[in-house]
Amino acid sequence: NNITKIRKLIKNYNIDVRHWKYQYRNYTEQDIINNAAKVKSLSALLKSLGLRVAGGNFNNMKRKLQHLNINTEHWTGQAWCKEEQLKDFSEYTSYKSIKPHIIKLRGHKCEKCNNTHWFKKKITLEIHHIDGNRTNNEENNLQLLCPNCHSQTKNWRNKANGIKVKINCQTFNSITSAAKEFNVSTSVIKRKLHSDDYPNYQYV
């Protein structure tokens, strides 16, 4: 794109842009890898690359660290880098974004039947949300399953066979609280409700 072309021109012709209000920062992925090994925090990494320590840069750099799969165990002062190792799948909103990362971490195989191929081709894998809540993308709630094994799970396609209830407002304050109680998505609870009950609920 045009921005990439401009960056290449700045680099190739060694153009001085220090007078710019928002300076162009020229760093490579290798610079990120090298500097991340030397510093002990995300703030220090941003500073070492000449970036402002600000929210937008924090989030962008986190994504770059995830993409490059950089180990930050030596960092101090940030719980997220120790506990999550930069794999915070809970922030993903699409299974299509999560699946490649899970496969990279665990390998291309069904975690139930252990099959890797079907008719000499790599087996199709799907993301199974163990608790039935497709919005809960915590890593321990995600499982790689082939279509056959996935279809055998109790909450496949939001079947949620165990939930056959008529919810009343005295028990739950909202659809959301009911979904949390049964560990399923709000859409599952809504389908289980009788239509004449809906006016009694306030959704949150």
PDB file of C-alpha atoms in Angstrom:
ATOM      1  CA  ASN A   1       0.000   0.000   0.000  1.00  0.00           C
ATOM      2  CA  ASN A   2       0.970   3.681  -0.097  1.00  0.00           C
ATOM      3  CA  ILE A   3       2.125   3.803   3.525  1.00  0.00           C
ATOM      4  CA  THR A   4       4.487   0.889   2.935  1.00  0.00           C
ATOM      5  CA  LYS A   5       5.899   2.608  -0.159  1.00  0.00           C
ATOM      6  CA  ILE A   6       6.472   5.827   1.779  1.00  0.00           C
ATOM      7  CA  ARG A   7       8.235   3.939   4.554  1.00  0.00           C
ATOM      8  CA  LYS A   8      10.543   2.272   2.038  1.00  0.00           C
ATOM      9  CA  LEU A   9      11.372   5.637   0.460  1.00  0.00           C
ATOM     10  CA  ILE A  10      12.150   7.152   3.870  1.00  0.00           C
ATOM     11  CA  LYS A  11      14.449   4.255   4.646  1.00  0.00           C
ATOM     12  CA  ASN A  12      16.131   4.043   1.230  1.00  0.00           C
ATOM     13  CA  TYR A  13      16.845   7.773   0.980  1.00  0.00           C
ATOM     14  CA  ASN A  14      17.640   8.146   4.700  1.00  0.00           C
ATOM     15  CA  ILE A  15      15.164  11.015   5.064  1.00  0.00           C
ATOM     16  CA  ASP A  16      15.251  12.888   8.393  1.00  0.00           C
ATOM     17  CA  VAL A  17      11.727  13.003   9.857  1.00  0.00           C
ATOM     18  CA  ARG A  18      12.631  14.037  13.393  1.00  0.00           C
ATOM     19  CA  HIS A  19      10.731  17.304  12.943  1.00  0.00           C
ATOM     20  CA  TRP A  20       7.455  15.448  12.328  1.00  0.00           C
ATOM     21  CA  LYS A  21       4.873  15.803  15.074  1.00  0.00           C
ATOM     22  CA  TYR A  22       4.211  12.072  14.903  1.00  0.00           C
ATOM     23  CA  GLN A  23       7.477  10.618  13.816  1.00  0.00           C
ATOM     24  CA  TYR A  24       7.757   7.564  11.641  1.00  0.00           C
ATOM     25  CA  ARG A  25       9.468   4.835  13.635  1.00  0.00           C
ATOM     26  CA  ASN A  26      11.562   2.513  11.547  1.00  0.00           C
ATOM     27  CA  TYR A  27      11.942  -0.853  13.260  1.00  0.00           C
ATOM     28  CA  THR A  28      11.773  -4.421  12.040  1.00  0.00           C
ATOM     29  CA  GLU A  29      10.382  -7.615  13.511  1.00  0.00           C
ATOM     30  CA  GLN A  30      13.945  -8.602  14.318  1.00  0.00           C
ATOM     31  CA  ASP A  31      14.329  -5.363  16.302  1.00  0.00           C
ATOM     32  CA  ILE A  32      11.296  -6.358  18.366  1.00  0.00           C
ATOM     33  CA  ILE A  33      12.742  -9.824  18.993  1.00  0.00           C
ATOM     34  CA  ASN A  34      16.171  -8.459  19.957  1.00  0.00           C
ATOM     35  CA  ASN A  35      14.873  -5.683  22.202  1.00  0.00           C
ATOM     36  CA  ALA A  36      12.261  -7.884  23.909  1.00  0.00           C
ATOM     37  CA  ALA A  37      15.094 -10.147  25.064  1.00  0.00           C
ATOM     38  CA  LYS A  38      16.961  -7.204  26.613  1.00  0.00           C
ATOM     39  CA  VAL A  39      14.169  -5.366  28.439  1.00  0.00           C
ATOM     40  CA  LYS A  40      11.970  -6.441  31.350  1.00  0.00           C
ATOM     41  CA  SER A  41       8.631  -4.808  30.576  1.00  0.00           C
ATOM     42  CA  LEU A  42       6.364  -3.792  27.735  1.00  0.00           C
ATOM     43  CA  SER A  43       6.894  -0.121  28.562  1.00  0.00           C
ATOM     44  CA  ALA A  44      10.650  -0.550  28.281  1.00  0.00           C
ATOM     45  CA  LEU A  45      10.227  -2.320  24.938  1.00  0.00           C
ATOM     46  CA  LEU A  46       8.168   0.561  23.546  1.00  0.00           C
ATOM     47  CA  LYS A  47      10.763   3.085  24.710  1.00  0.00           C
ATOM     48  CA  SER A  48      13.607   1.056  23.218  1.00  0.00           C
ATOM     49  CA  LEU A  49      11.851   1.188  19.841  1.00  0.00           C
ATOM     50  CA  GLY A  50      11.238   4.929  20.089  1.00  0.00           C
ATOM     51  CA  LEU A  51       7.497   4.585  20.645  1.00  0.00           C
ATOM     52  CA  ARG A  52       5.306   6.512  23.059  1.00  0.00           C
ATOM     53  CA  VAL A  53       4.173   4.582  26.123  1.00  0.00           C
ATOM     54  CA  ALA A  54       0.463   4.849  25.326  1.00  0.00           C
ATOM     55  CA  GLY A  55      -2.579   2.583  25.150  1.00  0.00           C
ATOM     56  CA  GLY A  56      -2.640   2.199  21.379  1.00  0.00           C
ATOM     57  CA  ASN A  57       1.032   1.292  21.220  1.00  0.00           C
ATOM     58  CA  PHE A  58       0.602  -1.159  24.107  1.00  0.00           C
ATOM     59  CA  ASN A  59      -2.136  -3.053  22.271  1.00  0.00           C
ATOM     60  CA  ASN A  60      -0.350  -3.002  18.913  1.00  0.00           C
ATOM     61  CA  MET A  61       2.876  -4.278  20.434  1.00  0.00           C
ATOM     62  CA  LYS A  62       1.037  -7.052  22.306  1.00  0.00           C
ATOM     63  CA  ARG A  63      -0.368  -8.259  18.986  1.00  0.00           C
ATOM     64  CA  LYS A  64       3.093  -8.162  17.410  1.00  0.00           C
ATOM     65  CA  LEU A  65       4.532 -10.151  20.322  1.00  0.00           C
ATOM     66  CA  GLN A  66       1.766 -12.717  19.947  1.00  0.00           C
ATOM     67  CA  HIS A  67       2.315 -12.951  16.195  1.00  0.00           C
ATOM     68  CA  LEU A  68       6.055 -13.465  16.648  1.00  0.00           C
ATOM     69  CA  ASN A  69       5.490 -15.874  19.562  1.00  0.00           C
ATOM     70  CA  ILE A  70       8.119 -14.093  21.669  1.00  0.00           C
ATOM     71  CA  ASN A  71       8.882 -15.514  25.115  1.00  0.00           C
ATOM     72  CA  THR A  72       8.631 -12.863  27.852  1.00  0.00           C
ATOM     73  CA  GLU A  73       9.003 -15.004  30.965  1.00  0.00           C
ATOM     74  CA  HIS A  74      11.916 -12.838  32.093  1.00  0.00           C
ATOM     75  CA  TRP A  75       9.731  -9.720  32.187  1.00  0.00           C
ATOM     76  CA  THR A  76       8.704  -8.331  35.572  1.00  0.00           C
ATOM     77  CA  GLY A  77       5.791  -6.165  36.634  1.00  0.00           C
ATOM     78  CA  GLN A  78       3.206  -7.496  34.170  1.00  0.00           C
ATOM     79  CA  ALA A  79       1.067 -10.405  35.277  1.00  0.00           C
ATOM     80  CA  TRP A  80      -0.382 -10.949  31.807  1.00  0.00           C
ATOM     81  CA  CYS A  81       2.969 -11.865  30.302  1.00  0.00           C
ATOM     82  CA  LYS A  82       3.693 -14.462  32.988  1.00  0.00           C
ATOM     83  CA  GLU A  83       0.267 -16.047  33.307  1.00  0.00           C
ATOM     84  CA  GLU A  84      -0.868 -15.914  29.698  1.00  0.00           C
ATOM     85  CA  GLN A  85       2.447 -16.028  27.859  1.00  0.00           C
ATOM     86  CA  LEU A  86       0.966 -13.567  25.389  1.00  0.00           C
ATOM     87  CA  LYS A  87      -1.757 -16.009  24.353  1.00  0.00           C
ATOM     88  CA  ASP A  88      -4.841 -14.231  25.660  1.00  0.00           C
ATOM     89  CA  PHE A  89      -7.413 -16.008  23.494  1.00  0.00           C
ATOM     90  CA  SER A  90     -10.229 -14.480  25.576  1.00  0.00           C
ATOM     91  CA  GLU A  91      -9.847 -11.268  23.555  1.00  0.00           C
ATOM     92  CA  TYR A  92     -10.524 -13.021  20.252  1.00  0.00           C
ATOM     93  CA  THR A  93     -14.053 -12.688  18.902  1.00  0.00           C
ATOM     94  CA  SER A  94     -13.842 -15.222  16.058  1.00  0.00           C
ATOM     95  CA  TYR A  95     -12.950 -18.908  16.175  1.00  0.00           C
ATOM     96  CA  LYS A  96     -11.291 -18.446  12.776  1.00  0.00           C
ATOM     97  CA  SER A  97      -8.718 -16.213  14.449  1.00  0.00           C
ATOM     98  CA  ILE A  98      -8.152 -18.599  17.351  1.00  0.00           C
ATOM     99  CA  LYS A  99      -7.871 -21.912  15.496  1.00  0.00           C
ATOM    100  CA  PRO A 100      -4.496 -21.347  13.766  1.00  0.00           C
ATOM    101  CA  HIS A 101      -2.905 -20.405  17.095  1.00  0.00           C
ATOM    102  CA  ILE A 102      -4.367 -23.412  18.923  1.00  0.00           C
ATOM    103  CA  ILE A 103      -3.181 -25.750  16.153  1.00  0.00           C
ATOM    104  CA  LYS A 104       0.286 -24.228  16.337  1.00  0.00           C
ATOM    105  CA  LEU A 105       0.385 -24.792  20.096  1.00  0.00           C
ATOM    106  CA  ARG A 106      -1.120 -28.290  20.221  1.00  0.00           C
ATOM    107  CA  GLY A 107      -0.553 -29.766  16.784  1.00  0.00           C
ATOM    108  CA  HIS A 108      -2.958 -30.621  13.947  1.00  0.00           C
ATOM    109  CA  LYS A 109      -4.972 -33.461  15.479  1.00  0.00           C
ATOM    110  CA  CYS A 110      -8.346 -34.151  17.057  1.00  0.00           C
ATOM    111  CA  GLU A 111      -7.911 -33.997  20.829  1.00  0.00           C
ATOM    112  CA  LYS A 112     -10.493 -36.732  21.368  1.00  0.00           C
ATOM    113  CA  CYS A 113      -9.825 -39.445  18.757  1.00  0.00           C
ATOM    114  CA  ASN A 114      -6.240 -38.293  18.026  1.00  0.00           C
ATOM    115  CA  ASN A 115      -6.777 -38.589  14.260  1.00  0.00           C
ATOM    116  CA  THR A 116      -4.576 -36.348  12.131  1.00  0.00           C
ATOM    117  CA  HIS A 117      -5.636 -37.417   8.615  1.00  0.00           C
ATOM    118  CA  TRP A 118      -8.741 -38.598   6.785  1.00  0.00           C
ATOM    119  CA  PHE A 119      -8.394 -40.273   3.377  1.00  0.00           C
ATOM    120  CA  LYS A 120      -4.757 -39.150   3.191  1.00  0.00           C
ATOM    121  CA  LYS A 121      -5.664 -35.514   3.788  1.00  0.00           C
ATOM    122  CA  LYS A 122      -5.263 -33.440   6.931  1.00  0.00           C
ATOM    123  CA  ILE A 123      -8.359 -33.889   9.019  1.00  0.00           C
ATOM    124  CA  THR A 124     -10.739 -30.959   9.337  1.00  0.00           C
ATOM    125  CA  LEU A 125     -10.631 -29.465  12.816  1.00  0.00           C
ATOM    126  CA  GLU A 126     -13.197 -27.362  14.631  1.00  0.00           C
ATOM    127  CA  ILE A 127     -12.987 -25.311  17.813  1.00  0.00           C
ATOM    128  CA  HIS A 128     -15.148 -26.762  20.577  1.00  0.00           C
ATOM    129  CA  HIS A 129     -16.099 -24.535  23.507  1.00  0.00           C
ATOM    130  CA  ILE A 130     -16.223 -26.970  26.411  1.00  0.00           C
ATOM    131  CA  ASP A 131     -18.720 -24.987  28.495  1.00  0.00           C
ATOM    132  CA  GLY A 132     -20.969 -24.332  25.483  1.00  0.00           C
ATOM    133  CA  ASN A 133     -20.388 -20.588  25.617  1.00  0.00           C
ATOM    134  CA  ARG A 134     -18.910 -19.522  22.284  1.00  0.00           C
ATOM    135  CA  THR A 135     -17.911 -16.152  23.737  1.00  0.00           C
ATOM    136  CA  ASN A 136     -15.699 -17.768  26.386  1.00  0.00           C
ATOM    137  CA  ASN A 137     -12.382 -18.041  24.575  1.00  0.00           C
ATOM    138  CA  GLU A 138     -10.199 -18.819  27.576  1.00  0.00           C
ATOM    139  CA  GLU A 139      -7.573 -21.320  26.456  1.00  0.00           C
ATOM    140  CA  ASN A 140      -8.677 -23.997  28.947  1.00  0.00           C
ATOM    141  CA  ASN A 141     -12.193 -23.791  27.467  1.00  0.00           C
ATOM    142  CA  LEU A 142     -11.038 -24.530  23.908  1.00  0.00           C
ATOM    143  CA  GLN A 143     -10.635 -27.962  22.358  1.00  0.00           C
ATOM    144  CA  LEU A 144      -9.643 -29.057  18.849  1.00  0.00           C
ATOM    145  CA  LEU A 145     -12.075 -31.686  17.570  1.00  0.00           C
ATOM    146  CA  CYS A 146     -12.803 -33.331  14.238  1.00  0.00           C
ATOM    147  CA  PRO A 147     -16.395 -32.825  12.973  1.00  0.00           C
ATOM    148  CA  ASN A 148     -17.415 -36.339  14.077  1.00  0.00           C
ATOM    149  CA  CYS A 149     -16.161 -35.962  17.654  1.00  0.00           C
ATOM    150  CA  HIS A 150     -17.513 -32.419  17.820  1.00  0.00           C
ATOM    151  CA  SER A 151     -21.004 -33.600  16.882  1.00  0.00           C
ATOM    152  CA  GLN A 152     -20.961 -36.007  19.835  1.00  0.00           C
ATOM    153  CA  THR A 153     -20.474 -33.275  22.442  1.00  0.00           C
ATOM    154  CA  LYS A 154     -23.481 -32.422  24.582  1.00  0.00           C
ATOM    155  CA  ASN A 155     -23.520 -28.761  23.563  1.00  0.00           C
ATOM    156  CA  TRP A 156     -22.727 -29.159  19.854  1.00  0.00           C
ATOM    157  CA  ARG A 157     -24.446 -26.433  17.828  1.00  0.00           C
ATOM    158  CA  ASN A 158     -25.867 -25.164  21.108  1.00  0.00           C
ATOM    159  CA  LYS A 159     -27.895 -28.304  21.750  1.00  0.00           C
ATOM    160  CA  ALA A 160     -27.311 -27.952  25.485  1.00  0.00           C
ATOM    161  CA  ASN A 161     -29.362 -31.077  26.099  1.00  0.00           C
ATOM    162  CA  GLY A 162     -29.215 -30.676  29.851  1.00  0.00           C
ATOM    163  CA  ILE A 163     -30.991 -27.337  29.865  1.00  0.00           C
ATOM    164  CA  LYS A 164     -34.736 -27.815  29.782  1.00  0.00           C
ATOM    165  CA  VAL A 165     -35.931 -25.120  32.112  1.00  0.00           C
ATOM    166  CA  LYS A 166     -38.419 -22.312  32.351  1.00  0.00           C
ATOM    167  CA  ILE A 167     -36.593 -19.428  34.016  1.00  0.00           C
ATOM    168  CA  ASN A 168     -38.412 -17.006  36.272  1.00  0.00           C
ATOM    169  CA  CYS A 169     -37.286 -13.585  37.423  1.00  0.00           C
ATOM    170  CA  GLN A 170     -37.205 -14.625  41.066  1.00  0.00           C
ATOM    171  CA  THR A 171     -34.379 -17.064  40.294  1.00  0.00           C
ATOM    172  CA  PHE A 172     -32.368 -15.036  37.782  1.00  0.00           C
ATOM    173  CA  ASN A 173     -32.136 -11.307  37.290  1.00  0.00           C
ATOM    174  CA  SER A 174     -31.321 -11.552  33.608  1.00  0.00           C
ATOM    175  CA  ILE A 175     -30.653 -13.795  30.644  1.00  0.00           C
ATOM    176  CA  THR A 176     -26.948 -13.186  31.224  1.00  0.00           C
ATOM    177  CA  SER A 177     -27.013 -14.431  34.812  1.00  0.00           C
ATOM    178  CA  ALA A 178     -28.934 -17.542  33.745  1.00  0.00           C
ATOM    179  CA  ALA A 179     -26.404 -18.246  30.992  1.00  0.00           C
ATOM    180  CA  LYS A 180     -23.569 -17.970  33.500  1.00  0.00           C
ATOM    181  CA  GLU A 181     -25.330 -20.353  35.876  1.00  0.00           C
ATOM    182  CA  PHE A 182     -25.707 -23.033  33.193  1.00  0.00           C
ATOM    183  CA  ASN A 183     -22.379 -22.240  31.479  1.00  0.00           C
ATOM    184  CA  VAL A 184     -23.909 -21.629  28.058  1.00  0.00           C
ATOM    185  CA  SER A 185     -24.424 -18.690  25.733  1.00  0.00           C
ATOM    186  CA  THR A 186     -27.340 -16.296  26.171  1.00  0.00           C
ATOM    187  CA  SER A 187     -28.822 -17.494  22.854  1.00  0.00           C
ATOM    188  CA  VAL A 188     -29.250 -20.996  24.312  1.00  0.00           C
ATOM    189  CA  ILE A 189     -31.189 -19.638  27.287  1.00  0.00           C
ATOM    190  CA  LYS A 190     -33.383 -17.493  25.041  1.00  0.00           C
ATOM    191  CA  ARG A 191     -34.376 -20.507  22.959  1.00  0.00           C
ATOM    192  CA  LYS A 192     -35.345 -22.396  26.107  1.00  0.00           C
ATOM    193  CA  LEU A 193     -37.611 -19.624  27.336  1.00  0.00           C
ATOM    194  CA  HIS A 194     -41.318 -19.610  26.564  1.00  0.00           C
ATOM    195  CA  SER A 195     -42.163 -16.664  24.345  1.00  0.00           C
ATOM    196  CA  ASP A 196     -44.733 -15.303  26.791  1.00  0.00           C
ATOM    197  CA  ASP A 197     -42.004 -14.997  29.441  1.00  0.00           C
ATOM    198  CA  TYR A 198     -39.888 -12.516  27.529  1.00  0.00           C
ATOM    199  CA  PRO A 199     -41.680  -9.347  28.713  1.00  0.00           C
ATOM    200  CA  ASN A 200     -40.638 -10.193  32.288  1.00  0.00           C
ATOM    201  CA  TYR A 201     -36.903  -9.952  31.571  1.00  0.00           C
ATOM    202  CA  GLN A 202     -34.436  -7.135  31.387  1.00  0.00           C
ATOM    203  CA  TYR A 203     -31.445  -8.049  29.259  1.00  0.00           C
ATOM    204  CA  VAL A 204     -27.961  -6.906  30.247  1.00  0.00           C
TER     205      VAL A 204
END
